[in-house]
Amino acid sequence: MPRLVIAAPASGSGKTTVATGLMAALAGRGLAVSPHKVGPDYIDPGYHALATGRPGRNLDAYLCGPELVGPLFLHGARGCDIAVVEGVMGLYDGAAGQGELASTAQVAKLLRAPVVLVVDASSQSRSVAALVHGFVTWDPEVRIGGVILNKVASDRHEALLREALESVGAPVLGVLRRAPQVDTPARHLGLVPAAERHGAAVEAVAAMGAQVAAGCDLEALVALARGAGALSCAAWDAGVVSPPPPLPVPVPGGFAPRPPDRPGRPRPQSPDGLEGVGQSAAPARTPDGPEGVGRSSKVIVAVAGGAAFTFSYAEHAELLAAAGAEVVVFDPLRDEALPEGTRGLVVGGGFPEVYAAELSANEPLRKAVGELALSGAPVAAECAGLLYLCRELDGRPMCGVLDAAARMTGRLTLGYRDAVAVGDSVLAAAGERMRGHEFHRTVVEPGAGAGPAAPAWGLHAPERRLEGFVQHNVHASYLHTHWAGAPGVARRFVERCRTS
């Protein structure tokens, strides 16, 4: 599979413009383009999907483990002619304090893919050579096959930049001038999602494609992509139920799980330093054979979508379907009832704070969600979903499933998290480890376990704390998780839908 990784020295250099534009330009030439994004970001893949007509897919070595990067890539790239992978932050930036883990450089090496470095050339000329030289030589295992110069001011500026780069050994594969028509509006958590911009997003992606087609050597980029090394792994399959090898979980400060009661069978536990909150419980019921396999009927799992809930990994729906669910998407801004026959509910991330008035005004759906939760049906909510289940958001009534209030703040909470399940829930058994990512400017009060609810997770870093809510069959948390890294989550959830 020909493939390229689009990287940059730092955030704000123009990776999304170049990657999305390249996807659109190649698709415009009749190629089937597979779009990918390094890291946990949900927003950029929405623009990638507009450019290619295929779901944007994430490659996150922290959430899923390095061993799944190649298989997930091949799964997403099935049937395509070429793949474009947009990096995250700077090329060598990854999980804080974890070396190259989850960096664009690590993903490029795992994929054996050449890297194209996007450089914001504004306010520099000859210095660009020193910058590019540093990135080319920093890690010999990362192959930087060329440079695209962004925000070039004039022909004279371009000539100076090209002259400076002649000695570096990284060819200039494109030059892009400043172009306001490709700018994408941003707000408190980054770019405004494509699903909220409708026609404007389509126009912006078309402009990005036209700019890249005019300013970049597409033939040279395709030739570079064809030079990617062979991958020896098999494509990921949502129907394969055996979990991947355990992830190595860092234990800073000695924060580690207790030893198991006997080899191979850890006992339910609270995270160290967070005593008195774990509860032992009987394991989740598991039928003979993989959950969902060989069943004659499917259970309906409603998944929130629409403009308010745009954060979702494509693999989640695939895993639910493979476990025996019929996934039905509904829009909490428009639909006044849950899909008929709903046996379980998944409410992912998004921007309910932007649509709080509209969500609150849809009283029939809020009531239906509350009644579903009260009936004992499994409910899984992440970040935006957590806010939606609260009693109120910025003073406006929400679903009232949880006795907690949410509000906007000026403080950004951002970063990867290592978590331990405090007790049994519809997503995990007590003591199970999960990796997640937080990204929000809201706060929920209280932050964990309120009224009849218990805390969902004990978090390891950056500080030890309890987080989230488990109440009967409701699991609500700020953590965004990638279920491909823990395939038992979807199977467990669907089985609870069958038996609840």
PDB file of N, CA and C in Angstrom, residues 175-242:
ATOM      1  N   VAL A 175       5.278  24.116  -2.688  1.00  0.00           N
ATOM      2  CA  VAL A 175       5.351  25.460  -2.128  1.00  0.00           C
ATOM      3  C   VAL A 175       3.944  26.033  -2.118  1.00  0.00           C
ATOM      4  N   LEU A 176       3.471  26.431  -0.945  1.00  0.00           N
ATOM      5  CA  LEU A 176       2.116  26.950  -0.800  1.00  0.00           C
ATOM      6  C   LEU A 176       2.167  28.390  -0.294  1.00  0.00           C
ATOM      7  N   ARG A 177       1.420  29.245  -0.941  1.00  0.00           N
ATOM      8  CA  ARG A 177       1.327  30.638  -0.512  1.00  0.00           C
ATOM      9  C   ARG A 177       0.214  30.787   0.519  1.00  0.00           C
ATOM     10  N   ARG A 178       0.191  31.922   1.168  1.00  0.00           N
ATOM     11  CA  ARG A 178      -0.896  32.198   2.104  1.00  0.00           C
ATOM     12  C   ARG A 178      -2.211  32.251   1.331  1.00  0.00           C
ATOM     13  N   ALA A 179      -3.238  31.571   1.859  1.00  0.00           N
ATOM     14  CA  ALA A 179      -4.520  31.485   1.155  1.00  0.00           C
ATOM     15  C   ALA A 179      -5.651  31.509   2.175  1.00  0.00           C
ATOM     16  N   PRO A 180      -6.274  32.659   2.386  1.00  0.00           N
ATOM     17  CA  PRO A 180      -7.336  32.755   3.398  1.00  0.00           C
ATOM     18  C   PRO A 180      -8.499  31.799   3.154  1.00  0.00           C
ATOM     19  N   GLN A 181      -8.744  31.430   1.905  1.00  0.00           N
ATOM     20  CA  GLN A 181      -9.906  30.586   1.617  1.00  0.00           C
ATOM     21  C   GLN A 181      -9.783  29.177   2.181  1.00  0.00           C
ATOM     22  N   VAL A 182      -8.545  28.772   2.558  1.00  0.00           N
ATOM     23  CA  VAL A 182      -8.391  27.435   3.138  1.00  0.00           C
ATOM     24  C   VAL A 182      -8.414  27.482   4.662  1.00  0.00           C
ATOM     25  N   ASP A 183      -8.490  28.667   5.242  1.00  0.00           N
ATOM     26  CA  ASP A 183      -8.513  28.774   6.696  1.00  0.00           C
ATOM     27  C   ASP A 183      -9.786  28.147   7.253  1.00  0.00           C
ATOM     28  N   THR A 184      -9.631  27.469   8.375  1.00  0.00           N
ATOM     29  CA  THR A 184     -10.760  26.812   9.033  1.00  0.00           C
ATOM     30  C   THR A 184     -10.970  27.448  10.398  1.00  0.00           C
ATOM     31  N   PRO A 185     -12.188  27.877  10.718  1.00  0.00           N
ATOM     32  CA  PRO A 185     -12.426  28.530  12.007  1.00  0.00           C
ATOM     33  C   PRO A 185     -12.172  27.589  13.177  1.00  0.00           C
ATOM     34  N   ALA A 186     -11.720  28.167  14.276  1.00  0.00           N
ATOM     35  CA  ALA A 186     -11.430  27.391  15.475  1.00  0.00           C
ATOM     36  C   ALA A 186     -12.172  27.983  16.661  1.00  0.00           C
ATOM     37  N   ARG A 187     -12.285  27.185  17.721  1.00  0.00           N
ATOM     38  CA  ARG A 187     -12.859  27.667  18.975  1.00  0.00           C
ATOM     39  C   ARG A 187     -12.153  26.980  20.127  1.00  0.00           C
ATOM     40  N   HIS A 188     -12.827  26.758  21.261  1.00  0.00           N
ATOM     41  CA  HIS A 188     -12.133  26.417  22.496  1.00  0.00           C
ATOM     42  C   HIS A 188     -11.416  25.069  22.477  1.00  0.00           C
ATOM     43  N   LEU A 189     -11.780  24.135  21.607  1.00  0.00           N
ATOM     44  CA  LEU A 189     -11.093  22.845  21.541  1.00  0.00           C
ATOM     45  C   LEU A 189     -10.475  22.598  20.168  1.00  0.00           C
ATOM     46  N   GLY A 190     -10.174  23.669  19.441  1.00  0.00           N
ATOM     47  CA  GLY A 190      -9.545  23.486  18.137  1.00  0.00           C
ATOM     48  C   GLY A 190     -10.483  23.844  16.997  1.00  0.00           C
ATOM     49  N   LEU A 191     -10.277  23.190  15.847  1.00  0.00           N
ATOM     50  CA  LEU A 191     -11.083  23.488  14.671  1.00  0.00           C
ATOM     51  C   LEU A 191     -12.556  23.174  14.918  1.00  0.00           C
ATOM     52  N   VAL A 192     -13.415  23.934  14.268  1.00  0.00           N
ATOM     53  CA  VAL A 192     -14.847  23.619  14.292  1.00  0.00           C
ATOM     54  C   VAL A 192     -15.057  22.371  13.450  1.00  0.00           C
ATOM     55  N   PRO A 193     -15.717  21.328  13.974  1.00  0.00           N
ATOM     56  CA  PRO A 193     -15.892  20.090  13.214  1.00  0.00           C
ATOM     57  C   PRO A 193     -16.589  20.310  11.875  1.00  0.00           C
ATOM     58  N   ALA A 194     -16.210  19.500  10.904  1.00  0.00           N
ATOM     59  CA  ALA A 194     -16.780  19.612   9.562  1.00  0.00           C
ATOM     60  C   ALA A 194     -18.295  19.428   9.591  1.00  0.00           C
ATOM     61  N   ALA A 195     -18.786  18.545  10.462  1.00  0.00           N
ATOM     62  CA  ALA A 195     -20.219  18.264  10.512  1.00  0.00           C
ATOM     63  C   ALA A 195     -21.032  19.481  10.927  1.00  0.00           C
ATOM     64  N   GLU A 196     -20.402  20.458  11.574  1.00  0.00           N
ATOM     65  CA  GLU A 196     -21.110  21.662  11.999  1.00  0.00           C
ATOM     66  C   GLU A 196     -21.079  22.761  10.942  1.00  0.00           C
ATOM     67  N   ARG A 197     -20.202  22.626   9.954  1.00  0.00           N
ATOM     68  CA  ARG A 197     -20.020  23.700   8.983  1.00  0.00           C
ATOM     69  C   ARG A 197     -20.697  23.418   7.648  1.00  0.00           C
ATOM     70  N   HIS A 198     -21.070  22.180   7.416  1.00  0.00           N
ATOM     71  CA  HIS A 198     -21.817  21.784   6.229  1.00  0.00           C
ATOM     72  C   HIS A 198     -21.158  22.294   4.953  1.00  0.00           C
ATOM     73  N   GLY A 199     -21.841  23.143   4.200  1.00  0.00           N
ATOM     74  CA  GLY A 199     -21.341  23.603   2.913  1.00  0.00           C
ATOM     75  C   GLY A 199     -20.022  24.335   2.993  1.00  0.00           C
ATOM     76  N   ALA A 200     -19.802  25.110   4.055  1.00  0.00           N
ATOM     77  CA  ALA A 200     -18.551  25.851   4.206  1.00  0.00           C
ATOM     78  C   ALA A 200     -17.368  24.902   4.322  1.00  0.00           C
ATOM     79  N   ALA A 201     -17.547  23.779   5.004  1.00  0.00           N
ATOM     80  CA  ALA A 201     -16.469  22.809   5.130  1.00  0.00           C
ATOM     81  C   ALA A 201     -16.152  22.165   3.789  1.00  0.00           C
ATOM     82  N   VAL A 202     -17.173  21.859   3.026  1.00  0.00           N
ATOM     83  CA  VAL A 202     -16.967  21.278   1.694  1.00  0.00           C
ATOM     84  C   VAL A 202     -16.176  22.250   0.814  1.00  0.00           C
ATOM     85  N   GLU A 203     -16.532  23.512   0.866  1.00  0.00           N
ATOM     86  CA  GLU A 203     -15.823  24.520   0.073  1.00  0.00           C
ATOM     87  C   GLU A 203     -14.377  24.660   0.524  1.00  0.00           C
ATOM     88  N   ALA A 204     -14.137  24.637   1.832  1.00  0.00           N
ATOM     89  CA  ALA A 204     -12.777  24.761   2.350  1.00  0.00           C
ATOM     90  C   ALA A 204     -11.915  23.579   1.916  1.00  0.00           C
ATOM     91  N   VAL A 205     -12.462  22.370   1.973  1.00  0.00           N
ATOM     92  CA  VAL A 205     -11.709  21.188   1.558  1.00  0.00           C
ATOM     93  C   VAL A 205     -11.402  21.251   0.061  1.00  0.00           C
ATOM     94  N   ALA A 206     -12.363  21.704  -0.722  1.00  0.00           N
ATOM     95  CA  ALA A 206     -12.116  21.850  -2.163  1.00  0.00           C
ATOM     96  C   ALA A 206     -10.999  22.859  -2.425  1.00  0.00           C
ATOM     97  N   ALA A 207     -10.986  23.955  -1.648  1.00  0.00           N
ATOM     98  CA  ALA A 207      -9.930  24.961  -1.798  1.00  0.00           C
ATOM     99  C   ALA A 207      -8.575  24.394  -1.391  1.00  0.00           C
ATOM    100  N   MET A 208      -8.539  23.588  -0.332  1.00  0.00           N
ATOM    101  CA  MET A 208      -7.291  22.947   0.068  1.00  0.00           C
ATOM    102  C   MET A 208      -6.775  22.034  -1.040  1.00  0.00           C
ATOM    103  N   GLY A 209      -7.685  21.259  -1.639  1.00  0.00           N
ATOM    104  CA  GLY A 209      -7.292  20.361  -2.717  1.00  0.00           C
ATOM    105  C   GLY A 209      -6.742  21.108  -3.907  1.00  0.00           C
ATOM    106  N   ALA A 210      -7.392  22.212  -4.260  1.00  0.00           N
ATOM    107  CA  ALA A 210      -6.932  23.008  -5.405  1.00  0.00           C
ATOM    108  C   ALA A 210      -5.567  23.623  -5.110  1.00  0.00           C
ATOM    109  N   GLN A 211      -5.362  24.102  -3.887  1.00  0.00           N
ATOM    110  CA  GLN A 211      -4.087  24.715  -3.531  1.00  0.00           C
ATOM    111  C   GLN A 211      -2.949  23.698  -3.594  1.00  0.00           C
ATOM    112  N   VAL A 212      -3.172  22.504  -3.047  1.00  0.00           N
ATOM    113  CA  VAL A 212      -2.132  21.476  -3.061  1.00  0.00           C
ATOM    114  C   VAL A 212      -1.873  20.990  -4.487  1.00  0.00           C
ATOM    115  N   ALA A 213      -2.921  20.816  -5.267  1.00  0.00           N
ATOM    116  CA  ALA A 213      -2.738  20.366  -6.649  1.00  0.00           C
ATOM    117  C   ALA A 213      -1.918  21.364  -7.455  1.00  0.00           C
ATOM    118  N   ALA A 214      -2.118  22.658  -7.181  1.00  0.00           N
ATOM    119  CA  ALA A 214      -1.395  23.692  -7.922  1.00  0.00           C
ATOM    120  C   ALA A 214       0.015  23.910  -7.407  1.00  0.00           C
ATOM    121  N   GLY A 215       0.226  23.707  -6.110  1.00  0.00           N
ATOM    122  CA  GLY A 215       1.513  24.069  -5.532  1.00  0.00           C
ATOM    123  C   GLY A 215       2.443  22.921  -5.231  1.00  0.00           C
ATOM    124  N   CYS A 216       1.984  21.676  -5.354  1.00  0.00           N
ATOM    125  CA  CYS A 216       2.802  20.517  -5.009  1.00  0.00           C
ATOM    126  C   CYS A 216       3.010  19.610  -6.217  1.00  0.00           C
ATOM    127  N   ASP A 217       4.099  18.870  -6.187  1.00  0.00           N
ATOM    128  CA  ASP A 217       4.425  17.910  -7.243  1.00  0.00           C
ATOM    129  C   ASP A 217       3.747  16.585  -6.896  1.00  0.00           C
ATOM    130  N   LEU A 218       2.537  16.402  -7.373  1.00  0.00           N
ATOM    131  CA  LEU A 218       1.774  15.217  -7.003  1.00  0.00           C
ATOM    132  C   LEU A 218       2.441  13.936  -7.490  1.00  0.00           C
ATOM    133  N   GLU A 219       3.049  13.983  -8.670  1.00  0.00           N
ATOM    134  CA  GLU A 219       3.716  12.787  -9.186  1.00  0.00           C
ATOM    135  C   GLU A 219       4.871  12.375  -8.266  1.00  0.00           C
ATOM    136  N   ALA A 220       5.635  13.369  -7.822  1.00  0.00           N
ATOM    137  CA  ALA A 220       6.751  13.056  -6.936  1.00  0.00           C
ATOM    138  C   ALA A 220       6.255  12.530  -5.592  1.00  0.00           C
ATOM    139  N   LEU A 221       5.154  13.066  -5.095  1.00  0.00           N
ATOM    140  CA  LEU A 221       4.589  12.598  -3.825  1.00  0.00           C
ATOM    141  C   LEU A 221       4.091  11.169  -3.941  1.00  0.00           C
ATOM    142  N   VAL A 222       3.434  10.845  -5.042  1.00  0.00           N
ATOM    143  CA  VAL A 222       2.961   9.475  -5.247  1.00  0.00           C
ATOM    144  C   VAL A 222       4.144   8.525  -5.382  1.00  0.00           C
ATOM    145  N   ALA A 223       5.179   8.944  -6.098  1.00  0.00           N
ATOM    146  CA  ALA A 223       6.367   8.105  -6.244  1.00  0.00           C
ATOM    147  C   ALA A 223       7.019   7.852  -4.890  1.00  0.00           C
ATOM    148  N   LEU A 224       7.071   8.881  -4.047  1.00  0.00           N
ATOM    149  CA  LEU A 224       7.614   8.710  -2.710  1.00  0.00           C
ATOM    150  C   LEU A 224       6.779   7.726  -1.906  1.00  0.00           C
ATOM    151  N   ALA A 225       5.468   7.834  -2.014  1.00  0.00           N
ATOM    152  CA  ALA A 225       4.567   6.931  -1.293  1.00  0.00           C
ATOM    153  C   ALA A 225       4.773   5.483  -1.714  1.00  0.00           C
ATOM    154  N   ARG A 226       5.081   5.277  -2.973  1.00  0.00           N
ATOM    155  CA  ARG A 226       5.297   3.912  -3.474  1.00  0.00           C
ATOM    156  C   ARG A 226       6.577   3.296  -2.933  1.00  0.00           C
ATOM    157  N   GLY A 227       7.440   4.116  -2.374  1.00  0.00           N
ATOM    158  CA  GLY A 227       8.679   3.605  -1.805  1.00  0.00           C
ATOM    159  C   GLY A 227       8.557   3.162  -0.364  1.00  0.00           C
ATOM    160  N   ALA A 228       7.357   3.152   0.198  1.00  0.00           N
ATOM    161  CA  ALA A 228       7.170   2.692   1.578  1.00  0.00           C
ATOM    162  C   ALA A 228       7.527   1.218   1.695  1.00  0.00           C
ATOM    163  N   GLY A 229       8.056   0.831   2.850  1.00  0.00           N
ATOM    164  CA  GLY A 229       8.439  -0.557   3.066  1.00  0.00           C
ATOM    165  C   GLY A 229       7.246  -1.472   3.251  1.00  0.00           C
ATOM    166  N   ALA A 230       7.466  -2.758   3.053  1.00  0.00           N
ATOM    167  CA  ALA A 230       6.395  -3.742   3.197  1.00  0.00           C
ATOM    168  C   ALA A 230       6.053  -3.937   4.674  1.00  0.00           C
ATOM    169  N   LEU A 231       4.777  -4.189   4.946  1.00  0.00           N
ATOM    170  CA  LEU A 231       4.316  -4.485   6.301  1.00  0.00           C
ATOM    171  C   LEU A 231       4.060  -5.987   6.416  1.00  0.00           C
ATOM    172  N   SER A 232       4.514  -6.566   7.509  1.00  0.00           N
ATOM    173  CA  SER A 232       4.384  -8.014   7.682  1.00  0.00           C
ATOM    174  C   SER A 232       3.147  -8.410   8.474  1.00  0.00           C
ATOM    175  N   CYS A 233       2.440  -7.429   9.040  1.00  0.00           N
ATOM    176  CA  CYS A 233       1.285  -7.744   9.874  1.00  0.00           C
ATOM    177  C   CYS A 233       0.034  -7.954   9.016  1.00  0.00           C
ATOM    178  N   ALA A 234      -0.986  -8.555   9.630  1.00  0.00           N
ATOM    179  CA  ALA A 234      -2.286  -8.735   8.983  1.00  0.00           C
ATOM    180  C   ALA A 234      -3.211  -7.589   9.368  1.00  0.00           C
ATOM    181  N   ALA A 235      -4.204  -7.336   8.535  1.00  0.00           N
ATOM    182  CA  ALA A 235      -5.176  -6.283   8.818  1.00  0.00           C
ATOM    183  C   ALA A 235      -6.002  -6.626  10.052  1.00  0.00           C
ATOM    184  N   TRP A 236      -6.302  -5.613  10.835  1.00  0.00           N
ATOM    185  CA  TRP A 236      -7.166  -5.771  12.001  1.00  0.00           C
ATOM    186  C   TRP A 236      -8.550  -6.215  11.569  1.00  0.00           C
ATOM    187  N   ASP A 237      -9.196  -7.026  12.405  1.00  0.00           N
ATOM    188  CA  ASP A 237     -10.526  -7.543  12.097  1.00  0.00           C
ATOM    189  C   ASP A 237     -11.382  -7.428  13.348  1.00  0.00           C
ATOM    190  N   ALA A 238     -12.473  -6.671  13.255  1.00  0.00           N
ATOM    191  CA  ALA A 238     -13.345  -6.477  14.415  1.00  0.00           C
ATOM    192  C   ALA A 238     -13.963  -7.776  14.894  1.00  0.00           C
ATOM    193  N   GLY A 239     -14.038  -8.768  14.011  1.00  0.00           N
ATOM    194  CA  GLY A 239     -14.648 -10.033  14.385  1.00  0.00           C
ATOM    195  C   GLY A 239     -13.717 -10.985  15.101  1.00  0.00           C
ATOM    196  N   VAL A 240     -12.432 -10.664  15.141  1.00  0.00           N
ATOM    197  CA  VAL A 240     -11.484 -11.509  15.864  1.00  0.00           C
ATOM    198  C   VAL A 240     -11.502 -11.085  17.324  1.00  0.00           C
ATOM    199  N   VAL A 241     -11.907 -11.991  18.194  1.00  0.00           N
ATOM    200  CA  VAL A 241     -12.215 -11.596  19.566  1.00  0.00           C
ATOM    201  C   VAL A 241     -11.053 -11.735  20.522  1.00  0.00           C
ATOM    202  N   SER A 242      -9.951 -12.382  20.111  1.00  0.00           N
ATOM    203  CA  SER A 242      -8.835 -12.511  21.040  1.00  0.00           C
ATOM    204  C   SER A 242      -8.165 -11.162  21.227  1.00  0.00           C
TER     205      SER A 242
END
